[in-house]
Amino acid sequence: MRVRAPRPSICIALTLVALPCVATHASAQRGREATPEFTRQGLLIVNFAPRDGARMSLGRDAADEVRSRVGKLLDKREVDVIDGRDIEDQLVRGGFDADTTFSLPLIRMLGRYLRADEFVLGSVSNTPRGLRLSGEIVLIRDERLRQPLPDAVAPKLDSAAKLFAASIAAARTQMIPERRCENAMNAMSTDRAIAEARAAVARYPRSTIARTCLARSLLQAGAPATEVLSVARAVLAIDSMSWHATEVAAIALDSLKRGAEAATLWIRLAATDTADVDLALRVSEALFTDGNARRAEPFIVRVAAAHPDDIRLTRQTWRIAFANESWTRAIAAGETLLARDTVAQRDSAFVLRLATAYHSAGNPYRAIETLAHGVVTFPGDPRMYALYAQYIQAEADTVIPRGVARFPQSAELLALRSQRLRAKDDIAQSLDALKQAVALDSTLGHGQLTVAQLEMQLGRADSALVALHRAIATGEDSALVAQFALAKGNTLYGTASGTKTTQDFTLALQFLTFADSIRASAESRFLVGAAALGAAQSALVEATKASDKAEQCRLARVGADMVPLARAGLQAGQDAFSDEAKRSLGYLDQLDPYVGREIGAYCQ
């Protein structure tokens, strides 16, 4: 905080004329006791802006009246109300009329000359009840810290000025603890900062400046987002245009995963200064990273159009448009980066994405051209080569083998090799290549699911089921895995219905049960019940034919174990498969006593 130069003391004046100056211990002690905690602040009250037909000179009169009364209400050791004659003198020297209505640039210039720390931005207007004085206190060190003041309405100017001056004095009661809050925040003493901010708000309940420090202290302390949001909204309830409260509320809403509300506040924040590119970048990043990429895109496009030479905005447009799959816009930004941005030119991932954008936009020739350039520029990048190979299907027979030889550890190239071999009905080698690819990259898209399909084609259903379990473990789409398992289980159930063997029904049941455990449905439940019923019937029939007593008992128990599973599944599928479920449940009712007799006969 800037330190104000003190006015010359009596001792200093005497020294200038070479006279001795002796200060007693008591007077020195009194001087120390009277020293204020903070440097005295300069309060600048400039001409009020006339509104609603008020005469121009009324703005100057209002400022003079308020200034004279504020000076009597404030502690002169804490606040120096800048004299109106000093203000007028600076205006005249600058070639302005004494009744000038002040703009912010003029206030800044005047505040710099007169060493102001705060200023009152006010207006005066005529109303049916008299004159209305409105305004706010603004801090020079951060003009976004503002304290709105209650309107003062009275029949005469002196009465309105008296009320308005009292409002200024009341609002300033928050300033000392608020400055303590700022100092504590700078010292990373968040508990003390919060306590001082709360004390400031207690002094002046309509506080916005101290509440802003409270909100930022809570944010710095890692307080719950709901508490931070509550304080920020209390500021916005008093000053809906508060810059700091808008920012803090947006951050808190993002933390609470309330992205739509946060996005509205971020965009409102950017609108406070459309010329601030750094602010626009920050807002677009907040929107993009917190789930509001769709709203970030039109915002960043507008800002980039207003500042076409700022390459940072082009980069951000590229990132957001690519994420949103807005290919035309992404390509336009990408081409600009490729021509002008040395960072992008050295980034192989950027070239890959630009080629992807061309391909997705239906321009395969530019995609291949871009990748061909990328393969030459980045000869050690297997991803570049993999995408290049994928896009040149006409040369796949030579491109893919050459790529595997060049990048034997590339999962993408091995996956492409598997595809080509599968297209040639070389299932065994296709499966081997795919297993190598999945071993190198377990996140390969539908890798384990494809392994399961190839295992089924080779007649290895048990291995296919193992692959399906791995697919779930590695995070593949559970809906696709369940659909695949259900379809294969249904096929196996059809086979078992023909062979009538317990082994075939049990295999079908394993697939169907697995599918049902991932994504339960009426169809999966019914098929589980039907397969279990088939297994029960087959096991009981096979038990009667077995020659070994232990085998007879085992099969009888298998049949018994399948009955409750069959009943549960069939009952769960009754609504969707009414006739079949009813018929099958009838079979179960007939089977129940038979199961008991076989258990008794074979398992004594």
PDB file of N, CA and C in Angstrom, residues 43 45 60-76 81-82 133 152 154 156-170:
ATOM      1  N   LEU A  43      -9.441  11.147   0.713  1.00  0.00           N
ATOM      2  CA  LEU A  43     -10.780  10.933   0.157  1.00  0.00           C
ATOM      3  C   LEU A  43     -11.096  12.064  -0.807  1.00  0.00           C
ATOM      4  N   ILE A  45     -13.722  13.832  -3.252  1.00  0.00           N
ATOM      5  CA  ILE A  45     -15.142  13.955  -3.600  1.00  0.00           C
ATOM      6  C   ILE A  45     -15.224  14.949  -4.743  1.00  0.00           C
ATOM      7  N   ARG A  60     -21.614  20.465  -8.863  1.00  0.00           N
ATOM      8  CA  ARG A  60     -20.507  21.053  -8.088  1.00  0.00           C
ATOM      9  C   ARG A  60     -20.993  21.442  -6.696  1.00  0.00           C
ATOM     10  N   ASP A  61     -22.197  22.025  -6.630  1.00  0.00           N
ATOM     11  CA  ASP A  61     -22.746  22.431  -5.329  1.00  0.00           C
ATOM     12  C   ASP A  61     -22.932  21.212  -4.417  1.00  0.00           C
ATOM     13  N   ALA A  62     -23.445  20.124  -5.006  1.00  0.00           N
ATOM     14  CA  ALA A  62     -23.669  18.907  -4.211  1.00  0.00           C
ATOM     15  C   ALA A  62     -22.355  18.387  -3.657  1.00  0.00           C
ATOM     16  N   ALA A  63     -21.309  18.374  -4.492  1.00  0.00           N
ATOM     17  CA  ALA A  63     -20.005  17.890  -4.029  1.00  0.00           C
ATOM     18  C   ALA A  63     -19.475  18.764  -2.898  1.00  0.00           C
ATOM     19  N   ASP A  64     -19.621  20.096  -3.040  1.00  0.00           N
ATOM     20  CA  ASP A  64     -19.133  21.005  -1.999  1.00  0.00           C
ATOM     21  C   ASP A  64     -19.867  20.775  -0.683  1.00  0.00           C
ATOM     22  N   GLU A  65     -21.194  20.621  -0.763  1.00  0.00           N
ATOM     23  CA  GLU A  65     -21.996  20.424   0.449  1.00  0.00           C
ATOM     24  C   GLU A  65     -21.626  19.108   1.140  1.00  0.00           C
ATOM     25  N   VAL A  66     -21.517  18.051   0.353  1.00  0.00           N
ATOM     26  CA  VAL A  66     -21.178  16.741   0.937  1.00  0.00           C
ATOM     27  C   VAL A  66     -19.770  16.782   1.512  1.00  0.00           C
ATOM     28  N   ARG A  67     -18.837  17.393   0.780  1.00  0.00           N
ATOM     29  CA  ARG A  67     -17.445  17.439   1.225  1.00  0.00           C
ATOM     30  C   ARG A  67     -17.314  18.152   2.561  1.00  0.00           C
ATOM     31  N   SER A  68     -18.014  19.256   2.716  1.00  0.00           N
ATOM     32  CA  SER A  68     -17.894  20.028   3.963  1.00  0.00           C
ATOM     33  C   SER A  68     -18.444  19.254   5.150  1.00  0.00           C
ATOM     34  N   ARG A  69     -19.499  18.475   4.929  1.00  0.00           N
ATOM     35  CA  ARG A  69     -20.090  17.718   6.038  1.00  0.00           C
ATOM     36  C   ARG A  69     -19.302  16.440   6.353  1.00  0.00           C
ATOM     37  N   VAL A  70     -18.776  15.785   5.328  1.00  0.00           N
ATOM     38  CA  VAL A  70     -17.981  14.576   5.563  1.00  0.00           C
ATOM     39  C   VAL A  70     -16.752  14.904   6.386  1.00  0.00           C
ATOM     40  N   GLY A  71     -16.120  16.033   6.098  1.00  0.00           N
ATOM     41  CA  GLY A  71     -14.925  16.417   6.828  1.00  0.00           C
ATOM     42  C   GLY A  71     -15.171  16.541   8.326  1.00  0.00           C
ATOM     43  N   LYS A  72     -16.375  16.902   8.712  1.00  0.00           N
ATOM     44  CA  LYS A  72     -16.700  17.032  10.132  1.00  0.00           C
ATOM     45  C   LYS A  72     -17.026  15.688  10.780  1.00  0.00           C
ATOM     46  N   LEU A  73     -17.413  14.705   9.969  1.00  0.00           N
ATOM     47  CA  LEU A  73     -17.840  13.415  10.514  1.00  0.00           C
ATOM     48  C   LEU A  73     -16.704  12.412  10.644  1.00  0.00           C
ATOM     49  N   LEU A  74     -15.654  12.572   9.856  1.00  0.00           N
ATOM     50  CA  LEU A  74     -14.579  11.589   9.830  1.00  0.00           C
ATOM     51  C   LEU A  74     -13.422  11.998  10.725  1.00  0.00           C
ATOM     52  N   ASP A  75     -12.701  11.007  11.216  1.00  0.00           N
ATOM     53  CA  ASP A  75     -11.512  11.234  12.040  1.00  0.00           C
ATOM     54  C   ASP A  75     -10.383  11.737  11.138  1.00  0.00           C
ATOM     55  N   LYS A  76      -9.949  12.947  11.384  1.00  0.00           N
ATOM     56  CA  LYS A  76      -8.944  13.554  10.504  1.00  0.00           C
ATOM     57  C   LYS A  76      -7.602  12.841  10.573  1.00  0.00           C
ATOM     58  N   VAL A  81      -9.961  14.575   3.854  1.00  0.00           N
ATOM     59  CA  VAL A  81     -10.914  14.923   2.794  1.00  0.00           C
ATOM     60  C   VAL A  81     -10.269  16.028   1.966  1.00  0.00           C
ATOM     61  N   ILE A  82      -9.963  15.734   0.733  1.00  0.00           N
ATOM     62  CA  ILE A  82      -9.217  16.669  -0.123  1.00  0.00           C
ATOM     63  C   ILE A  82     -10.038  17.932  -0.355  1.00  0.00           C
ATOM     64  N   LEU A 133     -29.371  12.309  -3.987  1.00  0.00           N
ATOM     65  CA  LEU A 133     -27.940  12.100  -4.136  1.00  0.00           C
ATOM     66  C   LEU A 133     -27.682  10.600  -4.119  1.00  0.00           C
ATOM     67  N   ALA A 152     -29.808   9.411  -0.880  1.00  0.00           N
ATOM     68  CA  ALA A 152     -30.264  10.419   0.090  1.00  0.00           C
ATOM     69  C   ALA A 152     -31.223  11.352  -0.636  1.00  0.00           C
ATOM     70  N   ALA A 154     -34.016  14.527  -0.110  1.00  0.00           N
ATOM     71  CA  ALA A 154     -34.504  15.572   0.797  1.00  0.00           C
ATOM     72  C   ALA A 154     -34.968  16.758  -0.038  1.00  0.00           C
ATOM     73  N   LYS A 156     -34.239  19.861   0.248  1.00  0.00           N
ATOM     74  CA  LYS A 156     -33.188  20.824  -0.035  1.00  0.00           C
ATOM     75  C   LYS A 156     -31.832  20.132  -0.102  1.00  0.00           C
ATOM     76  N   LEU A 157     -30.903  20.804  -0.779  1.00  0.00           N
ATOM     77  CA  LEU A 157     -29.582  20.209  -1.003  1.00  0.00           C
ATOM     78  C   LEU A 157     -28.833  19.991   0.302  1.00  0.00           C
ATOM     79  N   ASP A 158     -28.905  20.975   1.224  1.00  0.00           N
ATOM     80  CA  ASP A 158     -28.132  20.809   2.446  1.00  0.00           C
ATOM     81  C   ASP A 158     -28.607  19.613   3.257  1.00  0.00           C
ATOM     82  N   SER A 159     -29.919  19.364   3.257  1.00  0.00           N
ATOM     83  CA  SER A 159     -30.451  18.202   3.989  1.00  0.00           C
ATOM     84  C   SER A 159     -30.030  16.902   3.320  1.00  0.00           C
ATOM     85  N   ALA A 160     -30.119  16.856   1.999  1.00  0.00           N
ATOM     86  CA  ALA A 160     -29.699  15.645   1.279  1.00  0.00           C
ATOM     87  C   ALA A 160     -28.201  15.414   1.463  1.00  0.00           C
ATOM     88  N   ALA A 161     -27.406  16.477   1.437  1.00  0.00           N
ATOM     89  CA  ALA A 161     -25.954  16.346   1.606  1.00  0.00           C
ATOM     90  C   ALA A 161     -25.618  15.830   3.003  1.00  0.00           C
ATOM     91  N   LYS A 162     -26.374  16.284   3.995  1.00  0.00           N
ATOM     92  CA  LYS A 162     -26.148  15.818   5.368  1.00  0.00           C
ATOM     93  C   LYS A 162     -26.382  14.313   5.469  1.00  0.00           C
ATOM     94  N   LEU A 163     -27.470  13.843   4.864  1.00  0.00           N
ATOM     95  CA  LEU A 163     -27.770  12.398   4.876  1.00  0.00           C
ATOM     96  C   LEU A 163     -26.709  11.603   4.110  1.00  0.00           C
ATOM     97  N   PHE A 164     -26.314  12.138   2.961  1.00  0.00           N
ATOM     98  CA  PHE A 164     -25.346  11.413   2.135  1.00  0.00           C
ATOM     99  C   PHE A 164     -23.978  11.368   2.808  1.00  0.00           C
ATOM    100  N   ALA A 165     -23.591  12.464   3.445  1.00  0.00           N
ATOM    101  CA  ALA A 165     -22.316  12.498   4.161  1.00  0.00           C
ATOM    102  C   ALA A 165     -22.309  11.481   5.302  1.00  0.00           C
ATOM    103  N   ALA A 166     -23.459  11.378   5.988  1.00  0.00           N
ATOM    104  CA  ALA A 166     -23.550  10.385   7.069  1.00  0.00           C
ATOM    105  C   ALA A 166     -23.395   8.968   6.517  1.00  0.00           C
ATOM    106  N   SER A 167     -23.910   8.708   5.321  1.00  0.00           N
ATOM    107  CA  SER A 167     -23.773   7.389   4.698  1.00  0.00           C
ATOM    108  C   SER A 167     -22.309   7.098   4.371  1.00  0.00           C
ATOM    109  N   ILE A 168     -21.596   8.138   3.886  1.00  0.00           N
ATOM    110  CA  ILE A 168     -20.172   7.945   3.590  1.00  0.00           C
ATOM    111  C   ILE A 168     -19.411   7.614   4.860  1.00  0.00           C
ATOM    112  N   ALA A 169     -19.680   8.373   5.922  1.00  0.00           N
ATOM    113  CA  ALA A 169     -18.992   8.118   7.190  1.00  0.00           C
ATOM    114  C   ALA A 169     -19.300   6.725   7.720  1.00  0.00           C
ATOM    115  N   ALA A 170     -20.563   6.309   7.615  1.00  0.00           N
ATOM    116  CA  ALA A 170     -20.935   4.966   8.088  1.00  0.00           C
ATOM    117  C   ALA A 170     -20.240   3.886   7.260  1.00  0.00           C
TER     118      ALA A 170
END
